[in-house]
Short mmCIF file of C-alpha atoms in Angstrom, two decimals:
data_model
loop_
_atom_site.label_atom_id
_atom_site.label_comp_id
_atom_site.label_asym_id
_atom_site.label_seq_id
_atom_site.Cartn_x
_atom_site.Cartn_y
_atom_site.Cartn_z
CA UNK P 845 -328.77 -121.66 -128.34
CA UNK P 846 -327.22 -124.48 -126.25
CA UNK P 847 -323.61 -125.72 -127.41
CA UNK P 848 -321.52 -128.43 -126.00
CA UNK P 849 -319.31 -127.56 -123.17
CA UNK P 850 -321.57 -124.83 -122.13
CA UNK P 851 -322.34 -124.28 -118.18
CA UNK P 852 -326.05 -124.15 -117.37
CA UNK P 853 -327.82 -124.75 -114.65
CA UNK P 854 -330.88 -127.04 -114.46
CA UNK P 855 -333.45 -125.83 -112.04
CA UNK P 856 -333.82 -128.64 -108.57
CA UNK P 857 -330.28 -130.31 -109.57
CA UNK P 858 -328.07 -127.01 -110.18
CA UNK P 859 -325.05 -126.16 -112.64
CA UNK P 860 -323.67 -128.31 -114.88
CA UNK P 861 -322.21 -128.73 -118.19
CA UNK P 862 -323.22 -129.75 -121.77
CA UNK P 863 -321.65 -132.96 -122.31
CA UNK P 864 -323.47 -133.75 -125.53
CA UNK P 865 -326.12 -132.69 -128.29
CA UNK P 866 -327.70 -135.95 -129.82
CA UNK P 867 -330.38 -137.15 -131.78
CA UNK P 868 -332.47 -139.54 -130.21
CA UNK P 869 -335.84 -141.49 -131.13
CA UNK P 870 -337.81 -142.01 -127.91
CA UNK P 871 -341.52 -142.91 -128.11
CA UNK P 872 -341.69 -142.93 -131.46
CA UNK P 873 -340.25 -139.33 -131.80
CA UNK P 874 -336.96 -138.23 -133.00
CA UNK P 875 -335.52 -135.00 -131.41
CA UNK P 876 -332.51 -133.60 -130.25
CA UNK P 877 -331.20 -133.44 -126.62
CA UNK P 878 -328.89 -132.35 -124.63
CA UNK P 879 -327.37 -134.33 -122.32
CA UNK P 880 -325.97 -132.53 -118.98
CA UNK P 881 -323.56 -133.72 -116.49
CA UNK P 882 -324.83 -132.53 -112.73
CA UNK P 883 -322.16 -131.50 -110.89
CA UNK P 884 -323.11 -131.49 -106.94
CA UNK P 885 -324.46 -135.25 -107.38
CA UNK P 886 -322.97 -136.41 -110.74
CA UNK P 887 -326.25 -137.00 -111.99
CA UNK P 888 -326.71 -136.95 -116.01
CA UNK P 889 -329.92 -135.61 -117.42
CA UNK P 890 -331.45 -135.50 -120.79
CA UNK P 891 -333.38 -132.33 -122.02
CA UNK P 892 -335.33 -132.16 -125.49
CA UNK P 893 -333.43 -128.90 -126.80
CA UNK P 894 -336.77 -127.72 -128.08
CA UNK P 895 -337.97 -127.85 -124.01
CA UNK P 896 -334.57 -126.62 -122.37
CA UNK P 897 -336.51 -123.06 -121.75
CA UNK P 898 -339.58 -124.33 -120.84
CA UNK P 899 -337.65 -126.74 -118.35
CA UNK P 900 -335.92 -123.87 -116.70
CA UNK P 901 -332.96 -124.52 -118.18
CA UNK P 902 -330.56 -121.24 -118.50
CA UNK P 903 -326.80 -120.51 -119.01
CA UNK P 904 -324.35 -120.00 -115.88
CA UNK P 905 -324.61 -116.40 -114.17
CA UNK P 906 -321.79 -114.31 -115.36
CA UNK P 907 -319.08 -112.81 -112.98
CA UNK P 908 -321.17 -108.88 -112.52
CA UNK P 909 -324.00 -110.59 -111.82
CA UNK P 910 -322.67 -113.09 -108.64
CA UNK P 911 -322.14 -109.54 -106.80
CA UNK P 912 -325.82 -109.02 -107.10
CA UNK P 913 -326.48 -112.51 -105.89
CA UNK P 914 -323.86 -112.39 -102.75
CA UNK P 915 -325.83 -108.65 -102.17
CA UNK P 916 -329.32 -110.67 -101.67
CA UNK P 917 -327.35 -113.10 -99.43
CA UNK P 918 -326.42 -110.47 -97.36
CA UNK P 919 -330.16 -108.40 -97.19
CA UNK P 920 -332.50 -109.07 -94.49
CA UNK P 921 -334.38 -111.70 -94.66
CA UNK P 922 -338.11 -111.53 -96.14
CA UNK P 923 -341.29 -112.31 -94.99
CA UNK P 924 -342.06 -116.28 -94.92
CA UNK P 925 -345.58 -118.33 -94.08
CA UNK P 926 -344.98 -119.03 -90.04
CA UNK P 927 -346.55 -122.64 -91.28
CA UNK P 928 -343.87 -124.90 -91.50
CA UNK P 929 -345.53 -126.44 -94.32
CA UNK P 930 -346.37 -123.62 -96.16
CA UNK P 931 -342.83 -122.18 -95.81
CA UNK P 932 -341.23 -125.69 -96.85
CA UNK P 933 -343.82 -125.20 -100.30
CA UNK P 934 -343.27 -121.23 -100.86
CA UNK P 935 -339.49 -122.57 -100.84
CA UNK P 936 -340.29 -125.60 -103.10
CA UNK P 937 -341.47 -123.52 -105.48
CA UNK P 938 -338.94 -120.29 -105.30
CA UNK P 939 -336.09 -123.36 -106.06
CA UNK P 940 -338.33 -124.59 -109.08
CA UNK P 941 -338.21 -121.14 -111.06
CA UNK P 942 -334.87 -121.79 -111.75
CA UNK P 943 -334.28 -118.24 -110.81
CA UNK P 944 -330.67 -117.48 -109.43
CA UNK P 945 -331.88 -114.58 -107.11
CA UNK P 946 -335.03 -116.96 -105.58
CA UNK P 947 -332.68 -119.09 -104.54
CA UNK P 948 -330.35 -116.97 -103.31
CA UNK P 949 -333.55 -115.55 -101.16
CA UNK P 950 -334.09 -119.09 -99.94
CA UNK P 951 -330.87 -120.01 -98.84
CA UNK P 952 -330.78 -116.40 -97.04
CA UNK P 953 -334.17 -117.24 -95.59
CA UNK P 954 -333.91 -120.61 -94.42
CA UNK P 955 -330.01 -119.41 -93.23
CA UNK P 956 -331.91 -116.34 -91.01
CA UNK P 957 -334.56 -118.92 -90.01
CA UNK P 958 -332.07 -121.83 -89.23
CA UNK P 959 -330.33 -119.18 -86.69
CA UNK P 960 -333.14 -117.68 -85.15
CA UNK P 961 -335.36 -120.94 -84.17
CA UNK P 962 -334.22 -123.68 -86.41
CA UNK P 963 -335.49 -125.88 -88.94
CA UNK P 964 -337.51 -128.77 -89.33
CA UNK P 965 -336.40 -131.96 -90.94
CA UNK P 966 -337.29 -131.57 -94.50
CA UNK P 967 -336.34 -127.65 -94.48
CA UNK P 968 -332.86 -129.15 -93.44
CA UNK P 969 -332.71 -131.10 -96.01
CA UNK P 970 -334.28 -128.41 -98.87
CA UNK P 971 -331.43 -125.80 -97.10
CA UNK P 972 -328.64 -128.39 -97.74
CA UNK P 973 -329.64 -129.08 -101.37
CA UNK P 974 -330.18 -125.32 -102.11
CA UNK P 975 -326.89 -124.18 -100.93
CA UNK P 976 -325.21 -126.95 -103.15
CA UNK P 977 -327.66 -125.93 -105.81
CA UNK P 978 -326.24 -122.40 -105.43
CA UNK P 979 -322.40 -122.75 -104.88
CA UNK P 980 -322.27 -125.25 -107.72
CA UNK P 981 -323.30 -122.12 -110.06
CA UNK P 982 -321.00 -119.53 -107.95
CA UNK P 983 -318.46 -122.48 -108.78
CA UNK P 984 -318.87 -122.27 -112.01
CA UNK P 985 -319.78 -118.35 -112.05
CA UNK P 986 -316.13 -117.82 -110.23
CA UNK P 987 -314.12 -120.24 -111.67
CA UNK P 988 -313.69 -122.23 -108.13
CA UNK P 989 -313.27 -125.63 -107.56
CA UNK P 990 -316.30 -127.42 -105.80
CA UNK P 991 -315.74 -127.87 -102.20
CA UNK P 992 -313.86 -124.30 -102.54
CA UNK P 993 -317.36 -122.52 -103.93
CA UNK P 994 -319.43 -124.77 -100.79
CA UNK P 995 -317.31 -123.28 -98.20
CA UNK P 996 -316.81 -119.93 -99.86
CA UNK P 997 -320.72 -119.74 -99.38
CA UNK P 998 -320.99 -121.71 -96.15
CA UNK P 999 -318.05 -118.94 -95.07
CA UNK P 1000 -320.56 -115.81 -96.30
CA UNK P 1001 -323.57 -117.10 -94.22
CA UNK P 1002 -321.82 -117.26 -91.21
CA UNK P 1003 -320.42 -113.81 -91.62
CA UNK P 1004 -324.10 -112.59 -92.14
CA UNK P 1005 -325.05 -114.37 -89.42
CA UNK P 1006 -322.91 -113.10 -86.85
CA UNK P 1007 -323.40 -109.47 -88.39
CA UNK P 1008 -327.31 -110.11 -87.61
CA UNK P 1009 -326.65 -110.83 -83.97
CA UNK P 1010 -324.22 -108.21 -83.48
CA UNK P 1011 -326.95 -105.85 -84.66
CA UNK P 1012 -329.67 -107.30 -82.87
CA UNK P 1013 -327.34 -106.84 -79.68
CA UNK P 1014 -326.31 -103.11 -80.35
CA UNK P 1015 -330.24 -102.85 -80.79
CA UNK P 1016 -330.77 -104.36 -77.24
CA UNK P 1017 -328.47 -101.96 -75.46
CA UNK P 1018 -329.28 -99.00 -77.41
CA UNK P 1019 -332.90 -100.03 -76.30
CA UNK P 1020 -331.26 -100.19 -72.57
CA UNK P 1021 -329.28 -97.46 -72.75
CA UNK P 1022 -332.54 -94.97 -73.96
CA UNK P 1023 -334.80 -96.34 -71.30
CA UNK P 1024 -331.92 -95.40 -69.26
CA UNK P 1025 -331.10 -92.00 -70.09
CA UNK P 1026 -335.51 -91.54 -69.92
#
């Protein structure tokens, strides 16, 4: 299923590619695994093959599908726990499917979230890593280089942001206007 030189992304640590396929005896147990080169922190992991699924582990979005991802970017946001701890493990665990469009959600979310009343420390941090998480695969999805995917998305998030407050200020004076004209 998995060949070297494929780009897949590994759920927490993002896109990467398939440097190797090896045999390996750990604990007593021979099996094959892939080993994947990380590419937002250089990190190298090692996944049994016959586990890659079960680890989350899935090939690179394909070009018609990052328009569906930049559409969710652009939605409104979605309800969230108004617990900041709750919300920091509803997030946690939206990251951990592995899912492209869950994570797209979060980084929407926490984007909406982070303009309206801010974040706290470790949602920060989770927002950082998931929009690293996410460019590294619209990288890879769009043939960019790195720092050129990061600000591509960094770019789209502002634009939605500034939409959201034009909006909410059209709203306002519309509101103004009506009780005006009442």
């Amino acid at each position: 299923m998995y060949e070297v030189g494929d780009k897949v992304v590994y759920p927490h640590h993002g896109a990467g590619k398939i440097l190797r396929k090896e045999m390996k005896e750990v604990l007593g147990q021979r099996r094959e695994y892939l080993t994947i080169q990380i590419l937002y922190n250089e990190m190298t992991v090692m996944v049994p093959t016959e586990n890659a699924d079960r680890a989350g582990l899935r090939k690179v979005i394909g070009e018609e599908t990052v328009d569906e991802v930049l559409a969710v970017l652009r939605d409104d946001g979605t309800q969230m726990p108004k617990n900041w701890n709750r919300r920091f493990k509803h997030n946690r665990d939206k990251i951990k499917t592995g899912d492209i469009f869950e994570l797209a959600e979060v980084v929407r979310n926490l984007s909406i979230r982070d303009l309206d009343k801010g974040l706290s420390t470790g949602e920060k941090q989770m927002f950082g890593r998931a929009k690293k998480i996410l460019a590294s695969e619209l990288m890879y999805a769009r043939d960019m280089e790195e720092q050129e995917a990061l600000e591509f998305l960094e770019g789209l998030l502002e634009e939605v942001g500034e939409n959201r407050s034009a909006d909410d200020g059209a709203t306002d004076r519309e509101r103004a206007g009506e009780a005006l004209v009442d």
